[in-house]
GROMACS .gro file of C-alpha atoms in nm:
model
  513
    1UNK     CA    1   9.450 -16.638   0.455
    2UNK     CA    2   9.394 -16.337   0.230
    3UNK     CA    3   9.091 -16.165   0.078
    4UNK     CA    4   9.236 -16.205  -0.272
    5UNK     CA    5   9.503 -16.448  -0.386
    6UNK     CA    6   9.701 -16.525  -0.701
    7UNK     CA    7   9.813 -16.889  -0.718
    8UNK     CA    8  10.143 -16.960  -0.894
    9UNK     CA    9  10.202 -17.316  -1.016
   10UNK     CA   10  10.573 -17.397  -1.011
   11UNK     CA   11  10.732 -17.595  -1.295
   12UNK     CA   12  11.081 -17.560  -1.152
   13UNK     CA   13  11.205 -17.227  -1.285
   14UNK     CA   14  11.487 -17.062  -1.096
   15UNK     CA   15  11.266 -16.751  -1.108
   16UNK     CA   16  10.948 -16.901  -0.957
   17UNK     CA   17  10.999 -16.741  -0.616
   18UNK     CA   18  11.050 -16.409  -0.793
   19UNK     CA   19  10.701 -16.428  -0.943
   20UNK     CA   20  10.552 -16.465  -0.595
   21UNK     CA   21  10.762 -16.176  -0.466
   22UNK     CA   22  10.671 -15.944  -0.754
   23UNK     CA   23  10.298 -16.010  -0.716
   24UNK     CA   24  10.326 -15.923  -0.346
   25UNK     CA   25  10.526 -15.610  -0.434
   26UNK     CA   26  10.228 -15.507  -0.645
   27UNK     CA   27  10.024 -15.539  -0.324
   28UNK     CA   28   9.839 -15.867  -0.387
   29UNK     CA   29   9.885 -16.184  -0.184
   30UNK     CA   30  10.036 -16.476  -0.377
   31UNK     CA   31  10.111 -16.843  -0.312
   32UNK     CA   32  10.360 -17.066  -0.492
   33UNK     CA   33  10.250 -17.430  -0.528
   34UNK     CA   34  10.388 -17.736  -0.711
   35UNK     CA   35  10.242 -17.767  -1.061
   36UNK     CA   36  10.079 -18.101  -0.975
   37UNK     CA   37   9.903 -17.990  -0.657
   38UNK     CA   38   9.541 -18.113  -0.626
   39UNK     CA   39   9.302 -17.872  -0.791
   40UNK     CA   40   9.118 -17.833  -0.459
   41UNK     CA   41   9.422 -17.640  -0.331
   42UNK     CA   42   9.398 -17.402  -0.626
   43UNK     CA   43   9.021 -17.359  -0.643
   44UNK     CA   44   8.961 -17.152  -0.329
   45UNK     CA   45   8.700 -16.878  -0.280
   46UNK     CA   46   8.972 -16.609  -0.266
   47UNK     CA   47   9.125 -16.711  -0.601
   48UNK     CA   48   9.155 -16.422  -0.849
   49UNK     CA   49   9.405 -16.559  -1.099
   50UNK     CA   50   9.661 -16.831  -1.181
   51UNK     CA   51  10.018 -16.799  -1.311
   52UNK     CA   52  10.206 -17.091  -1.467
   53UNK     CA   53  10.581 -17.050  -1.409
   54UNK     CA   54  10.872 -17.130  -1.635
   55UNK     CA   55  11.074 -17.448  -1.597
   56UNK     CA   56  11.377 -17.640  -1.724
   57UNK     CA   57  11.182 -17.915  -1.903
   58UNK     CA   58  11.071 -17.923  -2.266
   59UNK     CA   59  10.699 -17.959  -2.339
   60UNK     CA   60  10.806 -18.177  -2.631
   61UNK     CA   61  10.979 -18.427  -2.406
   62UNK     CA   62  10.832 -18.752  -2.281
   63UNK     CA   63  10.660 -18.724  -1.943
   64UNK     CA   64  10.697 -18.345  -1.948
   65UNK     CA   65  10.525 -18.173  -1.652
   66UNK     CA   66  10.157 -18.107  -1.716
   67UNK     CA   67   9.883 -17.924  -1.533
   68UNK     CA   68   9.526 -18.023  -1.453
   69UNK     CA   69   9.327 -17.884  -1.749
   70UNK     CA   70   9.043 -17.795  -1.512
   71UNK     CA   71   9.236 -17.486  -1.400
   72UNK     CA   72   9.127 -17.322  -1.726
   73UNK     CA   73   8.762 -17.376  -1.629
   74UNK     CA   74   8.777 -17.212  -1.286
   75UNK     CA   75   8.654 -16.878  -1.418
   76UNK     CA   76   8.973 -16.684  -1.339
   77UNK     CA   77   9.241 -16.550  -1.576
   78UNK     CA   78   9.555 -16.758  -1.639
   79UNK     CA   79   9.901 -16.626  -1.730
   80UNK     CA   80  10.168 -16.861  -1.864
   81UNK     CA   81  10.536 -16.760  -1.846
   82UNK     CA   82  10.803 -16.931  -2.060
   83UNK     CA   83  10.733 -17.306  -2.006
   84UNK     CA   84  10.386 -17.199  -1.897
   85UNK     CA   85  10.329 -17.033  -2.235
   86UNK     CA   86  10.452 -17.340  -2.425
   87UNK     CA   87  10.230 -17.567  -2.217
   88UNK     CA   88   9.927 -17.348  -2.294
   89UNK     CA   89  10.013 -17.360  -2.665
   90UNK     CA   90  10.042 -17.738  -2.654
   91UNK     CA   91   9.717 -17.790  -2.463
   92UNK     CA   92   9.516 -17.560  -2.691
   93UNK     CA   93   9.637 -17.693  -3.026
   94UNK     CA   94   9.938 -17.481  -3.115
   95UNK     CA   95  10.245 -17.612  -3.296
   96UNK     CA   96  10.582 -17.616  -3.117
   97UNK     CA   97  10.936 -17.704  -3.220
   98UNK     CA   98  11.271 -17.722  -3.053
   99UNK     CA   99  11.476 -17.409  -3.112
  100UNK     CA  100  11.798 -17.452  -3.314
  101UNK     CA  101  11.977 -17.315  -3.011
  102UNK     CA  102  11.858 -17.220  -2.665
  103UNK     CA  103  11.785 -16.849  -2.626
  104UNK     CA  104  11.910 -16.707  -2.298
  105UNK     CA  105  11.957 -16.342  -2.214
  106UNK     CA  106  11.827 -16.002  -2.324
  107UNK     CA  107  11.610 -15.955  -2.631
  108UNK     CA  108  11.428 -15.659  -2.785
  109UNK     CA  109  11.048 -15.696  -2.764
  110UNK     CA  110  10.823 -15.538  -3.030
  111UNK     CA  111  10.458 -15.494  -2.929
  112UNK     CA  112  10.210 -15.586  -3.205
  113UNK     CA  113   9.886 -15.568  -3.004
  114UNK     CA  114   9.893 -15.386  -2.668
  115UNK     CA  115   9.577 -15.568  -2.552
  116UNK     CA  116   9.522 -15.559  -2.175
  117UNK     CA  117   9.838 -15.749  -2.084
  118UNK     CA  118  10.080 -15.514  -2.260
  119UNK     CA  119   9.881 -15.193  -2.206
  120UNK     CA  120  10.115 -14.903  -2.136
  121UNK     CA  121  10.424 -15.089  -2.260
  122UNK     CA  122  10.634 -14.901  -2.523
  123UNK     CA  123  10.649 -15.034  -2.875
  124UNK     CA  124  11.006 -15.147  -2.813
  125UNK     CA  125  11.164 -15.258  -2.486
  126UNK     CA  126  11.415 -15.507  -2.345
  127UNK     CA  127  11.300 -15.840  -2.202
  128UNK     CA  128  11.477 -16.147  -2.058
  129UNK     CA  129  11.451 -16.479  -2.243
  130UNK     CA  130  11.534 -16.831  -2.126
  131UNK     CA  131  11.389 -17.110  -2.342
  132UNK     CA  132  11.471 -17.397  -2.574
  133UNK     CA  133  11.133 -17.445  -2.750
  134UNK     CA  134  10.949 -17.208  -2.985
  135UNK     CA  135  10.582 -17.172  -3.080
  136UNK     CA  136  10.561 -17.200  -3.460
  137UNK     CA  137  10.182 -17.182  -3.493
  138UNK     CA  138   9.957 -17.004  -3.246
  139UNK     CA  139   9.666 -17.205  -3.101
  140UNK     CA  140   9.316 -17.145  -3.244
  141UNK     CA  141   9.144 -16.853  -3.072
  142UNK     CA  142   9.471 -16.687  -2.965
  143UNK     CA  143   9.627 -16.370  -3.106
  144UNK     CA  144   9.995 -16.275  -3.111
  145UNK     CA  145  10.070 -15.975  -2.888
  146UNK     CA  146  10.443 -15.926  -2.946
  147UNK     CA  147  10.752 -16.059  -3.124
  148UNK     CA  148  11.131 -16.032  -3.106
  149UNK     CA  149  11.392 -16.028  -3.380
  150UNK     CA  150  11.420 -16.407  -3.366
  151UNK     CA  151  11.082 -16.510  -3.222
  152UNK     CA  152  10.758 -16.441  -3.413
  153UNK     CA  153  10.539 -16.517  -3.108
  154UNK     CA  154  10.683 -16.372  -2.787
  155UNK     CA  155  10.346 -16.309  -2.621
  156UNK     CA  156   9.990 -16.421  -2.697
  157UNK     CA  157   9.639 -16.408  -2.557
  158UNK     CA  158   9.289 -16.549  -2.588
  159UNK     CA  159   9.096 -16.258  -2.434
  160UNK     CA  160   8.761 -16.441  -2.455
  161UNK     CA  161   8.887 -16.726  -2.236
  162UNK     CA  162   9.111 -16.482  -2.045
  163UNK     CA  163   9.429 -16.683  -2.107
  164UNK     CA  164   9.754 -16.490  -2.153
  165UNK     CA  165  10.116 -16.589  -2.203
  166UNK     CA  166  10.467 -16.447  -2.245
  167UNK     CA  167  10.775 -16.632  -2.371
  168UNK     CA  168  10.996 -16.391  -2.175
  169UNK     CA  169  11.020 -16.352  -1.797
  170UNK     CA  170  10.837 -16.040  -1.671
  171UNK     CA  171  10.935 -16.122  -1.310
  172UNK     CA  172  11.310 -16.051  -1.352
  173UNK     CA  173  11.457 -15.702  -1.328
  174UNK     CA  174  11.619 -15.738  -1.670
  175UNK     CA  175  11.272 -15.710  -1.830
  176UNK     CA  176  11.226 -15.334  -1.842
  177UNK     CA  177  10.849 -15.323  -1.798
  178UNK     CA  178  10.803 -15.660  -1.632
  179UNK     CA  179  10.641 -15.525  -1.316
  180UNK     CA  180  10.398 -15.324  -1.530
  181UNK     CA  181  10.304 -15.639  -1.726
  182UNK     CA  182  10.243 -15.835  -1.404
  183UNK     CA  183  10.047 -15.543  -1.264
  184UNK     CA  184   9.831 -15.538  -1.578
  185UNK     CA  185   9.756 -15.906  -1.525
  186UNK     CA  186   9.693 -15.886  -1.152
  187UNK     CA  187   9.504 -15.556  -1.134
  188UNK     CA  188   9.354 -15.497  -1.479
  189UNK     CA  189   9.280 -15.853  -1.594
  190UNK     CA  190   9.225 -16.038  -1.263
  191UNK     CA  191   9.052 -15.737  -1.107
  192UNK     CA  192   9.241 -15.746  -0.776
  193UNK     CA  193   9.152 -15.437  -0.577
  194UNK     CA  194   9.266 -15.513  -0.222
  195UNK     CA  195   9.606 -15.424  -0.079
  196UNK     CA  196   9.821 -15.697   0.078
  197UNK     CA  197   9.909 -15.530   0.407
  198UNK     CA  198  10.160 -15.670   0.654
  199UNK     CA  199   9.977 -15.505   0.945
  200UNK     CA  200   9.659 -15.696   0.859
  201UNK     CA  201   9.867 -16.012   0.843
  202UNK     CA  202   9.999 -15.953   1.196
  203UNK     CA  203   9.653 -15.888   1.338
  204UNK     CA  204   9.516 -16.205   1.177
  205UNK     CA  205   9.801 -16.420   1.311
  206UNK     CA  206   9.759 -16.279   1.662
  207UNK     CA  207   9.387 -16.362   1.658
  208UNK     CA  208   9.453 -16.712   1.521
  209UNK     CA  209   9.703 -16.785   1.801
  210UNK     CA  210   9.468 -16.646   2.069
  211UNK     CA  211   9.191 -16.876   1.954
  212UNK     CA  212   9.426 -17.175   1.926
  213UNK     CA  213   9.611 -17.161   2.259
  214UNK     CA  214   9.400 -17.236   2.565
  215UNK     CA  215   9.414 -17.027   2.885
  216UNK     CA  216   9.612 -17.297   3.069
  217UNK     CA  217   9.841 -17.382   2.777
  218UNK     CA  218  10.187 -17.255   2.692
  219UNK     CA  219  10.395 -17.213   2.376
  220UNK     CA  220  10.770 -17.285   2.374
  221UNK     CA  221  10.999 -17.112   2.127
  222UNK     CA  222  11.364 -17.181   2.039
  223UNK     CA  223  11.486 -16.824   2.071
  224UNK     CA  224  11.815 -16.704   1.919
  225UNK     CA  225  11.778 -16.327   1.932
  226UNK     CA  226  11.786 -16.305   1.552
  227UNK     CA  227  11.531 -16.146   1.321
  228UNK     CA  228  11.296 -16.443   1.273
  229UNK     CA  229  11.276 -16.564   1.633
  230UNK     CA  230  11.232 -16.208   1.761
  231UNK     CA  231  10.943 -16.136   1.521
  232UNK     CA  232  10.781 -16.469   1.615
  233UNK     CA  233  10.820 -16.377   1.984
  234UNK     CA  234  10.663 -16.033   1.923
  235UNK     CA  235  10.355 -16.190   1.762
  236UNK     CA  236  10.319 -16.449   2.039
  237UNK     CA  237  10.364 -16.199   2.323
  238UNK     CA  238  10.087 -15.985   2.175
  239UNK     CA  239   9.867 -16.293   2.145
  240UNK     CA  240   9.927 -16.477   2.473
  241UNK     CA  241  10.167 -16.266   2.682
  242UNK     CA  242  10.387 -16.457   2.925
  243UNK     CA  243  10.232 -16.789   2.831
  244UNK     CA  244  10.511 -16.780   2.572
  245UNK     CA  245  10.823 -16.954   2.705
  246UNK     CA  246  11.124 -16.856   2.489
  247UNK     CA  247  11.410 -17.100   2.547
  248UNK     CA  248  11.756 -16.962   2.476
  249UNK     CA  249  12.028 -17.228   2.467
  250UNK     CA  250  12.379 -17.086   2.504
  251UNK     CA  251  12.588 -17.344   2.319
  252UNK     CA  252  12.919 -17.180   2.407
  253UNK     CA  253  12.972 -17.098   2.039
  254UNK     CA  254  12.825 -16.747   2.034
  255UNK     CA  255  12.995 -16.414   1.970
  256UNK     CA  256  13.157 -16.198   2.235
  257UNK     CA  257  12.900 -16.090   2.493
  258UNK     CA  258  12.610 -16.227   2.288
  259UNK     CA  259  12.434 -16.435   2.557
  260UNK     CA  260  12.405 -16.134   2.791
  261UNK     CA  261  12.307 -15.905   2.503
  262UNK     CA  262  12.027 -16.137   2.386
  263UNK     CA  263  11.887 -16.168   2.740
  264UNK     CA  264  11.902 -15.793   2.794
  265UNK     CA  265  11.735 -15.716   2.458
  266UNK     CA  266  11.455 -15.964   2.524
  267UNK     CA  267  11.371 -15.819   2.866
  268UNK     CA  268  11.379 -15.465   2.724
  269UNK     CA  269  11.151 -15.561   2.435
  270UNK     CA  270  10.898 -15.781   2.611
  271UNK     CA  271  10.919 -15.707   2.984
  272UNK     CA  272  10.997 -16.058   3.111
  273UNK     CA  273  11.292 -16.298   3.109
  274UNK     CA  274  11.401 -16.571   2.875
  275UNK     CA  275  11.427 -16.931   2.986
  276UNK     CA  276  11.808 -16.936   2.974
  277UNK     CA  277  12.012 -17.258   2.946
  278UNK     CA  278  12.390 -17.245   2.988
  279UNK     CA  279  12.501 -17.554   2.796
  280UNK     CA  280  12.839 -17.440   2.664
  281UNK     CA  281  13.037 -17.704   2.854
  282UNK     CA  282  12.827 -17.986   2.709
  283UNK     CA  283  12.872 -17.869   2.351
  284UNK     CA  284  13.246 -17.806   2.385
  285UNK     CA  285  13.304 -18.143   2.548
  286UNK     CA  286  13.124 -18.325   2.264
  287UNK     CA  287  13.313 -18.121   2.002
  288UNK     CA  288  13.653 -18.191   2.156
  289UNK     CA  289  13.889 -18.331   1.893
  290UNK     CA  290  13.633 -18.305   1.610
  291UNK     CA  291  13.759 -18.138   1.292
  292UNK     CA  292  13.521 -18.260   1.019
  293UNK     CA  293  13.266 -17.983   0.938
  294UNK     CA  294  12.971 -18.221   0.891
  295UNK     CA  295  13.045 -18.400   1.217
  296UNK     CA  296  13.056 -18.064   1.395
  297UNK     CA  297  12.717 -17.969   1.256
  298UNK     CA  298  12.557 -18.300   1.345
  299UNK     CA  299  12.693 -18.297   1.700
  300UNK     CA  300  12.569 -17.941   1.751
  301UNK     CA  301  12.228 -18.015   1.599
  302UNK     CA  302  12.169 -18.334   1.796
  303UNK     CA  303  12.291 -18.178   2.120
  304UNK     CA  304  12.067 -17.874   2.071
  305UNK     CA  305  11.760 -18.092   2.014
  306UNK     CA  306  11.842 -18.307   2.317
  307UNK     CA  307  11.878 -18.003   2.546
  308UNK     CA  308  11.580 -17.819   2.400
  309UNK     CA  309  11.359 -18.127   2.435
  310UNK     CA  310  11.460 -18.170   2.799
  311UNK     CA  311  11.390 -17.805   2.880
  312UNK     CA  312  11.066 -17.784   2.683
  313UNK     CA  313  10.921 -18.092   2.852
  314UNK     CA  314  10.995 -17.938   3.192
  315UNK     CA  315  10.761 -17.644   3.118
  316UNK     CA  316  10.415 -17.700   3.279
  317UNK     CA  317  10.131 -17.677   3.026
  318UNK     CA  318  10.361 -17.662   2.723
  319UNK     CA  319  10.154 -17.790   2.432
  320UNK     CA  320  10.276 -17.586   2.135
  321UNK     CA  321  10.613 -17.531   1.968
  322UNK     CA  322  10.666 -17.206   1.774
  323UNK     CA  323  10.918 -17.192   1.489
  324UNK     CA  324  11.042 -16.916   1.259
  325UNK     CA  325  10.980 -17.111   0.936
  326UNK     CA  326  10.974 -16.871   0.638
  327UNK     CA  327  10.798 -16.903   0.303
  328UNK     CA  328  11.116 -16.993   0.108
  329UNK     CA  329  11.163 -17.286   0.352
  330UNK     CA  330  10.810 -17.405   0.275
  331UNK     CA  331  10.863 -17.362  -0.100
  332UNK     CA  332  11.192 -17.552  -0.096
  333UNK     CA  333  11.029 -17.847   0.080
  334UNK     CA  334  10.740 -17.872  -0.168
  335UNK     CA  335  10.887 -17.741  -0.493
  336UNK     CA  336  10.870 -17.928  -0.823
  337UNK     CA  337  11.248 -17.898  -0.837
  338UNK     CA  338  11.287 -18.172  -0.576
  339UNK     CA  339  11.587 -18.228  -0.353
  340UNK     CA  340  11.915 -18.064  -0.451
  341UNK     CA  341  12.259 -18.209  -0.391
  342UNK     CA  342  12.371 -18.173  -0.031
  343UNK     CA  343  12.653 -17.920  -0.016
  344UNK     CA  344  12.644 -17.919   0.363
  345UNK     CA  345  12.394 -17.956   0.643
  346UNK     CA  346  12.203 -17.628   0.666
  347UNK     CA  347  12.344 -17.362   0.899
  348UNK     CA  348  12.035 -17.326   1.111
  349UNK     CA  349  11.888 -17.595   1.330
  350UNK     CA  350  11.579 -17.644   1.119
  351UNK     CA  351  11.249 -17.798   1.213
  352UNK     CA  352  11.268 -17.968   1.550
  353UNK     CA  353  11.162 -18.333   1.522
  354UNK     CA  354  10.795 -18.423   1.535
  355UNK     CA  355  10.865 -18.674   1.812
  356UNK     CA  356  10.880 -18.383   2.057
  357UNK     CA  357  10.502 -18.416   2.064
  358UNK     CA  358  10.411 -18.047   2.036
  359UNK     CA  359  10.165 -17.886   1.798
  360UNK     CA  360  10.343 -17.648   1.563
  361UNK     CA  361  10.282 -17.273   1.539
  362UNK     CA  362  10.461 -17.109   1.245
  363UNK     CA  363  10.334 -16.751   1.212
  364UNK     CA  364  10.591 -16.649   0.947
  365UNK     CA  365  10.548 -16.943   0.709
  366UNK     CA  366  10.369 -16.728   0.445
  367UNK     CA  367  10.635 -16.452   0.446
  368UNK     CA  368  10.960 -16.375   0.267
  369UNK     CA  369  11.255 -16.233   0.465
  370UNK     CA  370  11.195 -15.873   0.361
  371UNK     CA  371  10.830 -15.908   0.466
  372UNK     CA  372  10.941 -16.043   0.805
  373UNK     CA  373  11.150 -15.729   0.853
  374UNK     CA  374  10.857 -15.509   0.746
  375UNK     CA  375  10.638 -15.694   0.995
  376UNK     CA  376  10.903 -15.644   1.264
  377UNK     CA  377  10.897 -15.270   1.201
  378UNK     CA  378  10.518 -15.267   1.243
  379UNK     CA  379  10.562 -15.453   1.572
  380UNK     CA  380  10.816 -15.198   1.699
  381UNK     CA  381  11.128 -15.416   1.692
  382UNK     CA  382  11.443 -15.197   1.686
  383UNK     CA  383  11.646 -15.153   1.368
  384UNK     CA  384  11.963 -15.309   1.515
  385UNK     CA  385  11.778 -15.638   1.572
  386UNK     CA  386  11.581 -15.640   1.246
  387UNK     CA  387  11.891 -15.576   1.036
  388UNK     CA  388  12.134 -15.792   1.231
  389UNK     CA  389  12.351 -15.994   0.997
  390UNK     CA  390  12.261 -16.364   0.960
  391UNK     CA  391  12.437 -16.591   1.208
  392UNK     CA  392  12.461 -16.970   1.157
  393UNK     CA  393  12.293 -17.207   1.400
  394UNK     CA  394  12.622 -17.388   1.476
  395UNK     CA  395  12.770 -17.049   1.563
  396UNK     CA  396  13.144 -16.998   1.563
  397UNK     CA  397  13.200 -17.371   1.519
  398UNK     CA  398  13.172 -17.325   1.141
  399UNK     CA  399  13.401 -17.022   1.152
  400UNK     CA  400  13.684 -17.203   1.329
  401UNK     CA  401  13.836 -17.441   1.076
  402UNK     CA  402  13.960 -17.744   1.260
  403UNK     CA  403  13.916 -17.829   1.627
  404UNK     CA  404  13.708 -17.607   1.857
  405UNK     CA  405  13.898 -17.506   2.171
  406UNK     CA  406  13.836 -17.234   2.432
  407UNK     CA  407  14.152 -17.054   2.318
  408UNK     CA  408  14.050 -17.052   1.953
  409UNK     CA  409  13.699 -16.935   2.044
  410UNK     CA  410  13.847 -16.645   2.242
  411UNK     CA  411  14.073 -16.543   1.951
  412UNK     CA  412  13.787 -16.552   1.700
  413UNK     CA  413  13.543 -16.369   1.928
  414UNK     CA  414  13.783 -16.077   1.974
  415UNK     CA  415  13.876 -16.057   1.606
  416UNK     CA  416  13.512 -16.073   1.499
  417UNK     CA  417  13.411 -15.801   1.747
  418UNK     CA  418  13.679 -15.567   1.609
  419UNK     CA  419  13.561 -15.628   1.251
  420UNK     CA  420  13.193 -15.571   1.330
  421UNK     CA  421  13.262 -15.264   1.547
  422UNK     CA  422  13.467 -15.103   1.270
  423UNK     CA  423  13.195 -15.179   1.014
  424UNK     CA  424  12.937 -15.013   1.237
  425UNK     CA  425  13.156 -14.711   1.316
  426UNK     CA  426  13.228 -14.656   0.946
  427UNK     CA  427  12.864 -14.691   0.837
  428UNK     CA  428  12.937 -15.006   0.637
  429UNK     CA  429  12.753 -15.256   0.855
  430UNK     CA  430  12.414 -15.181   0.698
  431UNK     CA  431  12.566 -15.175   0.349
  432UNK     CA  432  12.667 -15.542   0.353
  433UNK     CA  433  12.440 -15.843   0.395
  434UNK     CA  434  12.672 -16.047   0.614
  435UNK     CA  435  13.020 -15.998   0.758
  436UNK     CA  436  13.232 -16.204   0.993
  437UNK     CA  437  13.581 -16.331   1.078
  438UNK     CA  438  13.713 -16.685   1.029
  439UNK     CA  439  13.999 -16.849   1.220
  440UNK     CA  440  14.215 -17.058   0.989
  441UNK     CA  441  14.387 -17.378   1.107
  442UNK     CA  442  14.729 -17.257   0.991
  443UNK     CA  443  14.999 -17.039   1.141
  444UNK     CA  444  15.230 -16.803   0.960
  445UNK     CA  445  15.559 -16.633   1.040
  446UNK     CA  446  15.547 -16.269   1.137
  447UNK     CA  447  15.750 -15.996   1.305
  448UNK     CA  448  15.616 -15.792   1.596
  449UNK     CA  449  15.859 -15.547   1.748
  450UNK     CA  450  16.199 -15.712   1.726
  451UNK     CA  451  16.063 -16.061   1.770
  452UNK     CA  452  15.971 -16.334   1.527
  453UNK     CA  453  15.615 -16.465   1.570
  454UNK     CA  454  15.438 -16.780   1.459
  455UNK     CA  455  15.065 -16.723   1.498
  456UNK     CA  456  14.717 -16.779   1.353
  457UNK     CA  457  14.565 -16.624   1.040
  458UNK     CA  458  14.226 -16.449   1.047
  459UNK     CA  459  14.021 -16.430   0.727
  460UNK     CA  460  13.761 -16.155   0.693
  461UNK     CA  461  13.446 -16.219   0.492
  462UNK     CA  462  13.182 -15.963   0.382
  463UNK     CA  463  12.921 -16.031   0.116
  464UNK     CA  464  12.621 -15.869  -0.051
  465UNK     CA  465  12.317 -16.085  -0.119
  466UNK     CA  466  11.937 -16.073  -0.139
  467UNK     CA  467  11.863 -16.414   0.012
  468UNK     CA  468  12.189 -16.600   0.063
  469UNK     CA  469  12.136 -16.821  -0.244
  470UNK     CA  470  12.398 -16.622  -0.437
  471UNK     CA  471  12.639 -16.359  -0.305
  472UNK     CA  472  12.909 -16.120  -0.422
  473UNK     CA  473  13.205 -16.022  -0.206
  474UNK     CA  474  13.177 -15.668  -0.073
  475UNK     CA  475  13.421 -15.407  -0.199
  476UNK     CA  476  13.507 -15.260   0.142
  477UNK     CA  477  13.730 -14.950   0.139
  478UNK     CA  478  14.105 -15.013   0.164
  479UNK     CA  479  14.144 -14.783   0.464
  480UNK     CA  480  13.868 -14.971   0.653
  481UNK     CA  481  14.030 -15.309   0.587
  482UNK     CA  482  14.370 -15.168   0.686
  483UNK     CA  483  14.228 -15.037   1.013
  484UNK     CA  484  14.059 -15.369   1.094
  485UNK     CA  485  14.376 -15.563   1.014
  486UNK     CA  486  14.597 -15.339   1.227
  487UNK     CA  487  14.362 -15.360   1.524
  488UNK     CA  488  14.326 -15.739   1.509
  489UNK     CA  489  14.703 -15.799   1.485
  490UNK     CA  490  14.776 -15.552   1.765
  491UNK     CA  491  14.489 -15.633   2.000
  492UNK     CA  492  14.426 -16.007   1.960
  493UNK     CA  493  14.693 -16.233   2.109
  494UNK     CA  494  14.776 -16.527   1.885
  495UNK     CA  495  14.713 -16.356   1.546
  496UNK     CA  496  14.978 -16.203   1.321
  497UNK     CA  497  14.813 -16.203   0.978
  498UNK     CA  498  14.476 -16.094   0.834
  499UNK     CA  499  14.345 -16.177   0.483
  500UNK     CA  500  14.026 -16.076   0.299
  501UNK     CA  501  13.809 -16.333   0.116
  502UNK     CA  502  13.714 -16.212  -0.234
  503UNK     CA  503  13.525 -16.526  -0.344
  504UNK     CA  504  13.165 -16.499  -0.462
  505UNK     CA  505  12.889 -16.760  -0.421
  506UNK     CA  506  12.905 -16.963  -0.639
  507UNK     CA  507  13.170 -17.100  -0.663
  508UNK     CA  508  13.231 -17.060  -0.289
  509UNK     CA  509  12.977 -17.070  -0.008
  510UNK     CA  510  12.925 -16.777   0.227
  511UNK     CA  511  13.043 -16.961   0.537
  512UNK     CA  512  13.376 -17.142   0.519
  513UNK     CA  513  13.233 -17.466   0.661
   0.00000   0.00000   0.00000
């Protein structure tokens, strides 16, 4: 995949993905793998170093996660972070004990030995701690590199064996010189010299697809018009041209004018037409009378797969299925952390079932979202597509609480269009991560003119987030919210009240259903 790679073994830390991101920000390709992956997946010719992540377990506990000791004999440097440091201490003969109380939060780091790992780091700086075990005696052959006010061994190293460790988390922004420490490990200690370049990635994927797809074969793609499917389409068009068949299923749950806009954008970008399927009537018929959010999602998901399968199998020579799977999706499915509690079925129609009988092509599966956008820029995809707000696979069905009806869809479409237009006109659209309107299943009393009204309530939602895992509500200007509210009440029949959602995630979710 890459000329040089740092492998990160995941012990379940909430920060594990951050390590992979930070290494890539330094300009070196990284991969996050479960801690117990076979050593053959770690020991590759491109390997330049290994990082052991933090994790929630205690190394002193029974059946605590362990790593194949052979990784220390592969001839590449190893860096342990938090749990990774404690595991190194345990494996090499150090003495550990449970802390009297778990240390979580900022701490002042004092450098005792700058060594290679802490080269260029000031004598005092702030770091981020999160641990419940302490190293009381350093393993033979190791030297202490730093301490804190409460922790005598906050970083250590065995330079001869090229094993390094920090009790704090250099990957989080709260650690002042964390990026510098990771850069010291990746560049200075591991000797990485190449630059991870998204343009090289694109060229490699295009060549791989060209060599994979035969002259008489076609690739089908579930196309939505969003960031991921558009970038996948751009790669495939450059690789195989019109042998790509992008299938766009209009489920009748899209925003105002969206089906026509998606078709127009695709033709403008790629010079040929989508395979368009107008299936709105089917979806709305199956959703009639359904109010339970999970039932809505399942009906929409199953109906989409049924229609997509029918259309895909009607394409002559279709052998491959392309999907916009991203690296976080891959990580979540293989992580040490295991399955999390189901809050709700995921917004997006995920992997289409294997029974479809196609070979998978997933050109984005090694990339994070920001890297997908960077790749899209390289491929010439316009800003308004690359930075379009996320939109759930079930569409407006999860933004209409209660039953889906044509009337309610019309109300929500018009309210949502007003909100988004005002955000764009005011310059706020690009300042928030996601914004939308929600139609509530309640009516309230109002007065319009000299008449009493009894009409629906619209809730506005705007959040800031990096990846959707957590989110803060956006502090939109009062005058903007007032303008949006006035327009919706005056221009959308059936609405007489507008409210603004100021709930963060957690405890709430971004979508209302």
